[in-house]
XYZ file of C-alpha atoms in Angstrom:
750
model
C 201.178 55.276 170.500
C 202.637 54.073 173.807
C 199.396 52.267 174.645
C 199.396 50.552 171.247
C 202.996 49.442 171.713
C 202.177 48.149 175.198
C 199.254 46.100 173.862
C 201.421 44.775 171.052
C 204.123 43.778 173.567
C 201.536 41.866 175.617
C 200.339 40.109 172.464
C 203.883 39.161 171.457
C 204.541 37.847 174.963
C 201.484 35.581 174.835
C 202.350 34.233 171.399
C 206.035 33.595 171.986
C 205.845 32.252 175.567
C 204.328 28.963 174.446
C 206.739 26.038 174.496
C 205.182 24.338 171.507
C 205.046 26.542 168.442
C 202.121 25.998 166.108
C 204.425 25.992 163.144
C 207.577 24.278 164.349
C 209.235 22.834 167.412
C 212.681 24.123 168.336
C 215.704 22.473 166.804
C 217.199 19.741 168.978
C 220.614 20.268 170.484
C 222.124 17.332 168.612
C 221.473 17.611 164.907
C 223.035 17.247 161.523
C 222.313 20.244 159.315
C 222.313 19.973 155.543
C 221.404 23.310 154.024
C 222.391 25.602 151.228
C 223.832 29.032 151.799
C 220.686 30.690 150.450
C 218.609 28.994 153.156
C 220.893 30.027 156.018
C 220.183 33.503 157.359
C 223.013 33.274 159.868
C 225.659 33.421 157.175
C 227.167 29.923 157.572
C 229.296 29.206 154.531
C 229.604 25.416 154.796
C 227.168 23.398 152.715
C 227.160 20.470 155.133
C 227.829 20.845 158.836
C 227.535 18.083 161.440
C 227.138 18.851 165.090
C 227.379 16.151 167.729
C 226.346 16.381 171.365
C 228.849 18.395 173.359
C 228.792 20.547 176.425
C 231.566 22.890 175.304
C 230.626 26.382 174.312
C 233.405 26.494 171.718
C 231.454 24.096 169.486
C 228.938 26.799 168.618
C 229.557 28.504 165.275
C 230.761 32.046 165.761
C 229.538 34.753 163.426
C 231.190 38.050 162.799
C 229.300 41.237 163.547
C 229.220 42.102 159.846
C 227.834 38.702 158.828
C 225.190 38.774 161.536
C 224.068 42.283 160.605
C 223.765 41.330 156.927
C 221.669 38.220 157.640
C 219.518 40.159 160.129
C 218.745 42.875 157.580
C 217.961 40.264 154.940
C 215.485 38.485 157.168
C 213.846 41.747 158.249
C 213.382 42.561 154.570
C 211.620 39.214 154.085
C 209.366 39.925 157.077
C 208.518 43.341 155.640
C 207.523 41.753 152.318
C 205.297 39.171 154.018
C 203.617 41.876 156.113
C 202.853 43.831 152.935
C 201.366 40.755 151.248
C 199.240 39.985 154.292
C 198.056 43.597 154.487
C 196.757 43.414 150.905
C 195.013 40.072 151.460
C 193.397 40.852 154.838
C 192.329 44.457 154.149
C 191.593 44.959 157.849
C 191.289 48.543 159.099
C 193.508 47.907 162.142
C 196.233 45.934 160.402
C 198.265 48.962 159.165
C 198.743 50.189 162.740
C 199.709 46.681 163.880
C 202.177 46.331 160.990
C 203.735 49.700 161.781
C 204.290 48.765 165.443
C 205.647 45.344 164.483
C 208.182 46.842 162.069
C 209.213 49.360 164.707
C 209.775 46.553 167.215
C 212.268 44.839 164.932
C 214.047 48.021 163.861
C 214.562 49.161 167.445
C 216.044 45.828 168.547
C 219.649 46.362 169.640
C 220.623 42.686 169.056
C 222.257 42.557 172.496
C 219.303 40.769 174.061
C 217.373 37.754 172.820
C 214.147 38.414 170.924
C 211.982 35.237 171.077
C 209.590 36.552 168.466
C 212.340 36.750 165.855
C 213.365 33.149 166.570
C 209.753 32.020 166.218
C 209.399 33.786 162.887
C 212.676 32.282 161.626
C 211.408 28.791 162.404
C 208.075 29.563 160.759
C 209.839 30.853 157.647
C 211.508 27.479 157.139
C 208.098 25.924 156.546
C 207.531 25.973 152.786
C 204.269 24.062 152.651
C 201.321 26.143 151.616
C 198.584 26.202 154.225
C 195.428 27.961 153.254
C 197.305 30.160 150.816
C 199.722 31.335 153.535
C 203.248 30.149 154.150
C 204.496 29.563 157.662
C 205.798 33.104 158.174
C 202.609 34.745 156.957
C 200.499 32.468 159.156
C 202.534 33.309 162.240
C 202.151 37.044 161.573
C 198.451 36.467 160.990
C 198.144 34.825 164.413
C 200.059 37.692 166.004
C 197.548 40.145 164.555
C 194.534 38.248 165.900
C 196.215 38.044 169.289
C 196.617 41.805 169.144
C 192.896 42.211 168.356
C 191.912 39.824 171.148
C 193.899 41.729 173.760
C 192.239 44.976 172.695
C 188.677 43.674 172.668
C 188.636 41.350 175.692
C 187.961 42.696 179.141
C 189.573 41.376 182.312
C 186.493 39.287 183.059
C 186.705 37.720 179.587
C 190.319 36.750 180.210
C 189.342 35.203 183.548
C 186.541 33.210 181.893
C 188.917 31.987 179.184
C 191.400 30.822 181.792
C 188.639 28.953 183.627
C 187.646 27.191 180.399
C 191.295 26.298 179.738
C 191.691 24.699 183.182
C 192.717 21.145 182.203
C 194.128 20.058 185.560
C 191.512 17.401 186.259
C 190.940 15.246 183.134
C 189.883 12.369 185.407
C 186.624 14.259 186.032
C 185.809 14.436 182.320
C 184.347 10.914 182.500
C 181.856 10.905 185.428
C 180.063 7.731 184.295
C 183.328 5.797 184.365
C 184.221 7.135 187.819
C 181.077 5.468 189.184
C 182.570 2.053 188.327
C 185.119 0.325 190.552
C 187.545 -0.989 187.932
C 190.381 -3.487 188.232
C 193.398 -2.467 186.176
C 195.952 -5.124 185.208
C 199.265 -3.768 183.935
C 201.213 -6.328 181.848
C 204.797 -5.126 181.450
C 207.816 -6.666 179.802
C 210.180 -6.327 176.848
C 209.298 -7.087 173.243
C 208.355 -10.729 172.654
C 207.503 -11.526 176.260
C 203.926 -12.770 175.754
C 202.186 -9.950 177.613
C 199.639 -9.237 174.874
C 198.989 -12.962 174.441
C 198.077 -13.339 178.118
C 195.737 -10.342 178.006
C 194.015 -11.692 174.892
C 193.423 -15.028 176.601
C 191.334 -13.165 179.154
C 189.420 -11.340 176.411
C 188.568 -14.667 174.744
C 186.772 -15.805 177.909
C 184.765 -12.600 178.320
C 181.182 -12.096 177.193
C 181.904 -8.546 176.085
C 185.107 -6.661 175.515
C 187.250 -4.258 173.499
C 190.774 -4.470 172.135
C 192.422 -1.096 171.420
C 195.655 -1.144 169.416
C 197.943 1.586 168.080
C 197.722 0.478 164.437
C 195.094 -0.738 162.031
C 197.241 -3.818 161.369
C 197.163 -4.833 165.032
C 193.414 -4.288 165.256
C 192.937 -6.429 162.153
C 195.153 -9.206 163.551
C 193.082 -9.443 166.745
C 189.890 -9.340 164.684
C 191.100 -12.257 162.551
C 192.387 -14.212 165.553
C 189.111 -14.058 167.481
C 186.888 -14.830 164.495
C 189.090 -17.770 163.463
C 188.635 -19.178 166.960
C 184.863 -18.944 166.634
C 184.517 -15.794 168.750
C 182.455 -13.205 166.804
C 184.260 -9.873 166.785
C 183.661 -6.521 165.105
C 186.394 -4.419 163.489
C 186.307 -0.649 163.969
C 189.064 1.616 162.636
C 189.050 5.181 161.414
C 188.419 4.231 157.784
C 186.948 0.724 158.079
C 183.956 -0.842 159.862
C 183.220 -4.563 159.764
C 180.095 -5.254 161.804
C 179.260 -8.922 162.294
C 175.613 -9.850 161.912
C 173.861 -11.571 164.771
C 172.677 -10.947 168.290
C 174.834 -10.880 171.383
C 178.095 -9.877 169.660
C 179.724 -7.506 172.128
C 183.432 -7.854 171.323
C 185.209 -5.362 169.084
C 188.773 -4.810 167.909
C 189.577 -1.180 167.176
C 192.313 1.391 166.954
C 192.836 3.320 170.162
C 191.389 6.557 168.736
C 188.120 4.744 167.987
C 187.474 3.329 171.471
C 183.740 3.593 172.358
C 183.727 5.283 175.758
C 179.982 4.966 176.325
C 179.831 1.155 176.062
C 179.774 -1.082 179.151
C 182.042 -4.095 178.681
C 183.538 -6.799 180.848
C 187.163 -6.681 179.623
C 189.131 -4.003 177.784
C 192.713 -4.252 176.487
C 194.820 -1.175 175.725
C 197.988 -2.205 173.880
C 201.319 -0.340 173.815
C 200.399 1.730 176.866
C 203.804 3.483 176.814
C 202.386 5.525 173.913
C 200.423 7.454 176.554
C 203.449 9.710 176.809
C 203.686 10.356 173.059
C 203.949 14.045 172.255
C 201.184 14.033 169.643
C 199.140 10.789 169.971
C 199.275 10.317 173.741
C 195.816 11.835 174.248
C 194.155 8.751 172.716
C 195.708 6.381 175.273
C 194.862 8.764 178.118
C 191.281 9.025 176.905
C 190.952 5.225 176.708
C 192.496 4.663 180.145
C 190.410 7.310 181.878
C 187.153 6.764 180.039
C 186.665 3.060 179.237
C 183.661 1.632 181.108
C 185.093 -1.838 181.711
C 185.199 -3.963 184.855
C 188.704 -5.131 183.927
C 191.184 -2.981 182.026
C 194.341 -4.744 180.811
C 197.246 -2.482 179.875
C 200.131 -3.976 177.863
C 203.431 -2.187 177.463
C 206.834 -1.409 178.844
C 207.896 -1.371 182.494
C 208.831 2.322 182.334
C 205.118 3.193 182.571
C 204.622 1.675 186.045
C 205.113 4.868 188.143
C 202.771 6.923 185.949
C 200.060 4.239 185.825
C 200.230 3.860 189.625
C 199.618 7.569 190.069
C 196.816 7.724 187.513
C 195.149 4.699 189.087
C 195.235 6.437 192.472
C 193.647 9.537 190.944
C 190.875 7.412 189.404
C 190.269 5.377 192.554
C 190.774 2.032 190.786
C 192.688 -1.080 191.835
C 196.010 -1.890 190.157
C 197.794 -5.201 189.727
C 201.148 -5.363 187.918
C 202.224 -8.503 185.988
C 205.883 -8.800 184.970
C 207.077 -10.858 181.967
C 210.478 -11.933 180.713
C 211.531 -12.147 177.088
C 210.798 -15.554 175.509
C 213.928 -15.589 173.338
C 217.377 -14.124 174.055
C 218.533 -10.858 172.526
C 222.200 -9.928 172.108
C 224.259 -7.154 170.571
C 227.127 -7.986 168.227
C 230.734 -7.074 168.923
C 231.199 -5.180 165.661
C 229.333 -3.583 162.799
C 229.114 -4.856 159.233
C 231.749 -2.235 158.340
C 229.605 -0.916 155.496
C 229.789 -4.185 153.547
C 226.508 -5.509 152.182
C 228.186 -8.824 151.418
C 228.003 -9.553 155.160
C 224.219 -9.530 155.281
C 222.648 -12.916 156.022
C 219.334 -14.588 155.407
C 216.783 -13.246 157.881
C 218.459 -9.846 158.272
C 216.413 -6.666 158.496
C 218.173 -3.426 157.532
C 216.427 -0.468 159.181
C 216.542 2.871 157.344
C 214.608 6.050 158.048
C 213.558 7.455 154.686
C 211.836 6.122 151.616
C 214.793 7.065 149.418
C 217.254 5.199 151.645
C 215.001 2.133 151.733
C 214.719 1.909 147.943
C 218.454 2.545 147.471
C 219.346 -0.148 150.016
C 216.946 -2.612 148.394
C 218.555 -2.068 144.983
C 222.094 -2.346 146.391
C 221.407 -5.607 148.246
C 219.665 -7.210 145.286
C 222.520 -6.192 142.991
C 225.214 -7.662 145.231
C 223.474 -10.770 146.572
C 221.183 -11.688 143.634
C 218.458 -12.325 146.214
C 215.098 -10.623 146.551
C 214.363 -8.042 149.223
C 211.023 -7.226 150.836
C 210.416 -3.628 151.872
C 208.168 -2.095 154.530
C 207.643 1.593 155.282
C 204.856 3.747 156.590
C 203.522 5.161 153.314
C 202.791 1.699 151.932
C 199.140 0.648 152.315
C 198.655 -1.671 155.323
C 197.683 -4.566 153.064
C 200.909 -4.243 151.063
C 202.938 -4.102 154.277
C 201.296 -7.319 155.464
C 201.947 -8.960 152.084
C 205.634 -7.980 152.144
C 205.888 -9.375 155.673
C 204.455 -12.716 154.501
C 206.953 -12.869 151.651
C 209.830 -12.285 154.065
C 208.521 -14.802 156.602
C 208.147 -17.643 154.077
C 211.343 -19.746 154.269
C 210.551 -21.482 150.973
C 211.113 -18.513 148.656
C 214.140 -16.345 147.871
C 213.055 -13.265 149.845
C 216.005 -13.537 152.199
C 216.220 -9.917 153.357
C 213.986 -7.130 154.594
C 214.602 -3.392 154.335
C 212.221 -1.446 156.531
C 211.625 1.806 158.350
C 210.779 2.178 162.021
C 207.240 1.078 161.036
C 208.293 -2.457 162.029
C 208.443 -1.385 165.686
C 204.798 -2.367 166.208
C 202.161 -4.469 164.586
C 203.862 -6.908 162.181
C 204.819 -10.572 162.487
C 208.415 -10.682 161.282
C 210.808 -13.601 161.659
C 213.931 -11.461 161.921
C 217.183 -13.031 163.023
C 219.247 -9.826 163.061
C 218.485 -6.106 163.084
C 221.014 -3.958 161.200
C 220.648 -0.189 161.599
C 221.517 1.594 158.365
C 222.173 4.793 160.324
C 221.779 6.226 163.800
C 220.363 9.476 162.385
C 216.748 10.137 161.517
C 215.519 13.042 159.462
C 213.537 15.649 161.355
C 212.060 18.442 159.335
C 213.508 19.476 156.005
C 217.160 20.084 156.754
C 218.016 18.377 160.011
C 218.724 14.884 161.281
C 218.591 13.831 164.929
C 219.982 10.852 166.775
C 217.541 8.005 167.284
C 216.221 7.929 170.843
C 217.404 5.056 173.032
C 213.851 3.845 173.632
C 213.236 3.665 169.881
C 216.485 1.739 169.360
C 215.429 -0.795 171.984
C 211.948 -1.161 170.521
C 213.222 -1.731 166.977
C 216.101 -3.925 168.110
C 213.683 -6.054 170.105
C 212.156 -7.281 166.845
C 215.186 -9.533 166.325
C 215.026 -13.154 167.444
C 211.255 -13.294 167.780
C 209.464 -16.617 167.925
C 208.897 -18.262 164.560
C 205.263 -18.868 163.779
C 204.273 -21.852 161.676
C 202.862 -20.762 158.345
C 200.194 -23.424 158.686
C 198.636 -21.911 161.796
C 194.995 -21.078 161.446
C 195.410 -17.394 162.225
C 198.316 -16.742 159.893
C 199.705 -13.238 160.092
C 199.025 -12.637 163.777
C 201.867 -11.206 165.775
C 203.986 -13.560 167.835
C 202.791 -12.200 171.151
C 199.306 -13.300 170.086
C 200.312 -16.838 169.059
C 199.988 -20.128 170.881
C 201.935 -22.699 168.864
C 205.367 -21.120 168.530
C 208.775 -22.646 167.906
C 211.751 -20.964 169.626
C 214.490 -19.379 167.510
C 218.161 -18.738 168.272
C 219.133 -15.479 169.961
C 218.341 -12.276 168.105
C 221.236 -10.005 167.168
C 221.504 -6.230 166.827
C 224.251 -4.246 165.089
C 224.784 -1.372 162.665
C 225.852 -1.209 159.032
C 228.476 1.488 159.512
C 231.155 1.549 162.187
C 230.493 5.213 163.024
C 226.950 4.363 164.170
C 227.869 1.221 166.115
C 228.668 2.878 169.451
C 225.387 4.815 169.567
C 223.309 1.737 168.699
C 224.995 -0.414 171.346
C 224.655 2.360 173.914
C 220.940 2.650 173.126
C 220.384 -1.102 173.459
C 222.041 -1.200 176.905
C 220.703 2.108 178.212
C 218.267 2.305 181.096
C 214.675 2.913 179.980
C 213.439 6.480 180.171
C 210.426 6.661 182.520
C 207.153 7.886 181.072
C 206.429 10.833 183.339
C 203.285 12.417 181.859
C 200.158 11.433 179.949
C 199.037 13.404 176.894
C 195.712 15.224 176.777
C 193.818 17.517 174.436
C 190.992 19.879 175.424
C 187.561 18.289 174.831
C 185.469 19.549 171.959
C 182.913 21.289 174.199
C 185.663 23.354 175.813
C 186.940 24.425 172.383
C 183.404 25.344 171.280
C 182.768 27.499 174.358
C 186.198 29.071 174.060
C 185.598 30.038 170.431
C 182.486 31.995 171.446
C 184.734 34.696 172.958
C 186.302 35.510 169.581
C 184.990 37.012 166.333
C 183.786 34.531 163.685
C 186.708 35.342 161.377
C 189.334 34.390 163.984
C 191.608 31.664 162.556
C 190.933 28.307 164.140
C 194.658 27.700 164.435
C 194.951 30.772 166.630
C 192.159 29.471 168.893
C 194.089 26.245 169.398
C 197.216 28.233 170.233
C 195.329 30.453 172.666
C 193.879 27.465 174.550
C 197.274 25.824 174.631
C 198.804 28.999 176.064
C 196.191 29.560 178.772
C 195.866 25.891 179.746
C 196.600 24.862 183.311
C 197.915 21.300 183.476
C 198.325 18.733 186.256
C 201.999 17.730 186.754
C 201.252 14.204 185.512
C 199.749 15.390 182.203
C 200.924 17.332 179.170
C 199.073 18.940 176.285
C 199.845 17.162 173.043
C 201.709 18.861 170.244
C 199.400 20.939 168.065
C 201.740 21.089 165.077
C 199.726 18.785 162.806
C 196.359 20.189 163.880
C 197.555 23.726 163.233
C 198.729 22.835 159.730
C 195.340 21.348 158.887
C 193.604 24.361 160.449
C 195.633 26.616 158.157
C 194.766 24.503 155.122
C 191.009 24.711 155.692
C 191.003 28.325 156.932
C 189.856 29.824 153.563
C 186.820 27.509 153.501
C 183.757 29.372 154.732
C 180.587 28.052 156.444
C 182.437 25.446 158.503
C 181.319 25.127 162.114
C 183.742 24.772 165.008
C 182.860 21.081 165.268
C 183.535 20.640 161.549
C 186.964 22.203 161.931
C 187.712 20.112 165.020
C 186.840 16.951 163.122
C 188.971 17.919 160.144
C 192.002 18.780 162.290
C 191.868 15.235 163.692
C 191.687 13.658 160.220
C 194.554 11.566 158.771
C 195.595 14.089 156.126
C 198.320 12.480 153.993
C 201.775 14.035 153.974
C 201.793 13.717 150.192
C 199.064 16.379 150.047
C 201.688 19.075 150.599
C 199.611 21.971 149.293
C 196.453 20.766 151.004
C 194.385 20.676 147.821
C 192.670 17.373 148.593
C 191.971 18.258 152.220
C 190.620 21.668 151.241
C 188.400 20.086 148.592
C 186.933 17.697 151.169
C 186.376 20.613 153.555
C 184.573 22.517 150.796
C 182.246 19.549 150.308
C 181.404 19.666 154.014
C 180.800 23.426 153.856
C 178.544 22.987 150.805
C 176.794 20.009 152.410
C 177.165 18.124 149.142
C 179.360 17.352 146.161
C 181.165 14.517 147.943
C 180.833 11.914 145.228
C 184.239 10.391 144.580
C 184.232 11.088 140.854
C 183.113 14.701 141.314
C 186.166 15.706 143.363
C 188.645 16.863 140.749
C 191.521 17.166 143.239
C 191.621 13.377 143.526
C 193.935 12.435 140.689
C 192.175 9.214 139.698
C 193.463 9.621 136.136
C 196.844 8.184 137.181
C 195.159 4.790 137.134
C 194.868 5.139 133.362
C 198.640 5.203 133.028
C 200.059 1.904 131.821
C 203.586 0.514 131.619
C 204.895 2.933 134.244
C 206.567 1.126 137.143
C 208.863 3.953 138.233
C 209.322 4.913 141.895
C 207.704 8.279 141.147
C 204.574 6.552 139.859
C 204.498 4.280 142.895
C 204.792 7.322 145.163
C 201.828 8.931 143.371
C 199.812 5.742 143.872
C 200.643 5.688 147.572
C 199.523 9.302 147.898
C 196.229 8.566 146.138
C 195.672 5.549 148.388
C 196.123 7.727 151.479
C 193.778 10.368 150.048
C 191.133 7.687 149.612
C 191.760 6.579 153.199
C 190.991 10.166 154.235
C 187.813 10.011 152.119
C 186.729 6.827 153.913
C 187.575 8.367 157.292
C 185.387 11.375 156.557
C 182.703 9.139 155.078
C 181.976 7.628 158.492
C 181.674 11.082 160.075
C 179.786 12.892 157.290
C 177.779 10.014 155.859
C 175.353 12.204 153.960
C 178.143 13.961 152.059
C 180.790 11.333 151.237
C 178.602 8.521 149.931
C 181.006 6.753 147.580
C 182.743 4.645 150.212
C 182.178 1.444 148.250
C 183.818 2.908 145.167
C 186.694 4.239 147.266
C 187.323 0.730 148.620
C 187.198 -0.668 145.100
C 189.660 1.896 143.740
C 191.975 1.262 146.694
C 192.048 -2.378 145.608
C 193.109 -1.309 142.116
C 195.823 0.913 143.577
C 197.185 -1.910 145.713
C 197.360 -4.077 142.595
C 199.373 -1.393 140.789
C 201.740 -0.999 143.746
C 202.303 -4.762 143.789
C 203.150 -4.589 140.095
C 205.647 -1.783 140.736
C 207.337 -3.772 143.493
C 207.371 -6.936 141.366
C 208.795 -5.051 138.384
C 211.793 -3.852 140.365
C 212.370 -7.405 141.573
C 212.719 -8.637 138.005
C 209.287 -10.200 137.794
C 207.012 -9.882 134.809
C 204.255 -7.443 135.578
C 201.666 -9.214 133.420
C 201.148 -12.747 134.678
C 199.186 -15.368 132.807
C 197.369 -17.830 134.999
C 195.705 -20.892 133.504
C 192.050 -21.265 134.317
C 191.864 -17.902 136.067
C 190.577 -14.485 135.108
C 192.085 -11.728 137.196
C 190.635 -8.237 137.506
C 192.505 -5.736 139.704
C 193.473 -8.356 142.273
C 190.096 -10.131 142.369
C 190.155 -13.847 141.474
C 187.100 -15.068 139.651
C 187.341 -18.804 140.342
C 188.023 -18.449 144.078
C 191.469 -20.079 143.943
C 194.671 -18.400 145.080
C 197.012 -17.024 142.391
C 199.686 -19.678 142.880
C 197.327 -22.618 143.048
C 196.989 -25.014 145.970
C 195.775 -23.682 149.287
C 197.273 -20.238 149.125
C 200.212 -19.791 151.445
C 201.979 -16.566 152.225
C 201.316 -15.044 148.786
C 197.564 -15.515 149.042
C 195.726 -12.307 148.101
C 192.601 -11.065 149.788
C 189.728 -12.339 147.676
C 187.963 -9.046 147.376
C 187.942 -5.410 148.255
C 184.144 -5.306 148.263
C 181.946 -8.090 149.684
C 180.071 -10.313 147.182
C 176.772 -8.764 148.230
C 178.059 -5.277 147.533
C 175.358 -4.603 144.982
C 177.025 -4.713 141.549
C 178.694 -7.463 139.585
C 182.382 -7.273 138.734
C 183.316 -7.626 135.075
C 184.380 -11.069 133.891
C 186.995 -9.756 131.494
C 189.581 -7.041 131.710
C 191.795 -5.611 128.962
C 195.414 -6.758 129.099
C 196.697 -3.254 129.794
C 194.491 -3.107 132.919
C 193.209 0.399 132.189
C 190.537 1.616 134.610
C 187.474 3.028 132.879
C 186.191 5.704 135.260
C 182.983 6.130 133.270
C 182.319 2.428 133.782
C 182.805 2.847 137.540
C 180.504 5.854 137.577
C 177.682 4.043 135.763
C 177.953 0.915 137.884
C 178.153 2.534 141.296
C 175.981 5.621 141.003
C 172.728 3.654 140.633
C 173.580 0.615 142.733
C 175.296 1.502 145.995
C 176.492 -1.380 148.173
C 175.847 -1.806 151.868
C 178.239 0.344 153.904
C 178.216 -1.702 157.120
C 180.904 -4.106 155.949
C 184.315 -3.556 154.416
């Protein structure tokens, strides 16, 4: 019994010592809690409690001994129930002994000392999303059990071998072919709207071969359009879209940073927004591009706070570094006061920044009601094409879209002629019940969007960001303020604060390390636990950090019940863009099952994709729009997997076509709430799901900012579009099935 308890204690120490929990990160010190009494196991009676940063110990809520004991017993009862459920589902011969020792550990706790395991389980319990049939608490207990089994079965030599595999101190050596090249690295640093990206792109235009790597699909598409409009053939490569130009000698590509081809020799490479190298979850992609790109010249564009880190990484790689400093092209100022909560003080060209979809829609309705003007909206869940369209509507000075309500998605990748940034709040939701203060660096990045150079709507490469433009007209100084007086001080402090240096670069263990590591564990070991184990044993260089595994662990839990998936299959799926709207993981699990079955990936055969919502007519509610956005993101995941499992997900052409229909419906929902008629009659035109049969733009003339993309599929896609469409715009799925199943289009173009 003592030996079993000792092994269990070692297991609990390994699981709880990690700084980054697989289920949840720790709560920040400055938060606003909004929770009901039933959700609070510490016995707090207030429904809403706000806590602001303070160093005084008296600010902490004090609980009576009786209240604490009651909440402790209640939570232990919940743990006991979850252990019983897990025991019935696992049916493992060694689980009863593990459960007995775990219960004894909690019952013998004297509550005078801190028990990290209990804190970890509390955080996991707050996660209500189903993941592979297990909630967060069950999954954490499941991982504890497999850690217990691993400690019993592994010898000392096995532990030593695992630690050697998890040695991630020298990521520079992961790319030996690149280390053979003497590269010149040019670091372009400056604030927003300083022309740093424009100067780097000028060098790419003169190169015979090159790569642009951007943080967003929108940015990659803008560079792709810019180069092709200037007569420079360029490919487009993103996670869910490939546009390969035909012809010989085309060696320039615009891609998202995760899709950078590391095995391709090029003359010039550009990595945009290099400060993202320190991002807690996406930083690995920038590190991989910087360390692995085989380019003679590497141009890094970003903020000055990355200079010390880039200098050190350049020294480790043995490359040459040259730093180029830029100043802002237009002035930026902070106002002396807030708008005092009055929407009547908003002006033409204002952008109100909110941090949730509900707040954005509420603010849009309030502004339109009080000003009788139209409002464009931009947030992350909108399809990229809709975001670009809303940006064009706001940028056009000849219409009545005077205002923009947006999320922090405007921080990168959109051309917006904003005269003033107004922060709706200084709090941003984190998790289900908490709000945190916006970081100073994020305030400066969003605030820097004000006062950007105005781009003529007649420029050839309309829609490109201002830092990529040549013929620009200066604007007056940009302004930054807040809507409410209580947020004004924090916003102004953030705008004038010193930049926080980027101290470390993110990394993730390569796939071959994960594969070798998994060989030490039984086949039924949860993949999420393997990720946690590597993260725990990893040895890291002081200038690197392992990226947060929260999202990967959630996906690993979702696909855990799916059998016959290899380690590489699971690694690929954990890196997939699983939509947040798929809360129960049904769509992701269905795609994983197709991979396990090596078939059944036809779009119309996957029942979890709710394509039937396209048959709904005359519904323009926000709930319907949200469902459309979720379906659009699920189809994006389908396209993403289609380029990695081409023999399974073969309906990419149909997915692109249906995405076009969804974008049309979303446009109708947005137009309906702006007071427009959803069914427009155009003389001489026949419109089918956003496709224009006579080749002319919807508004006549030469297009302008409202010009739609002519097609979702190329003309040579392989099947003819119908010439007529019923007035109610109902999508006949049987028609799609008959047309696409026998006549698949070419997949090389989008």
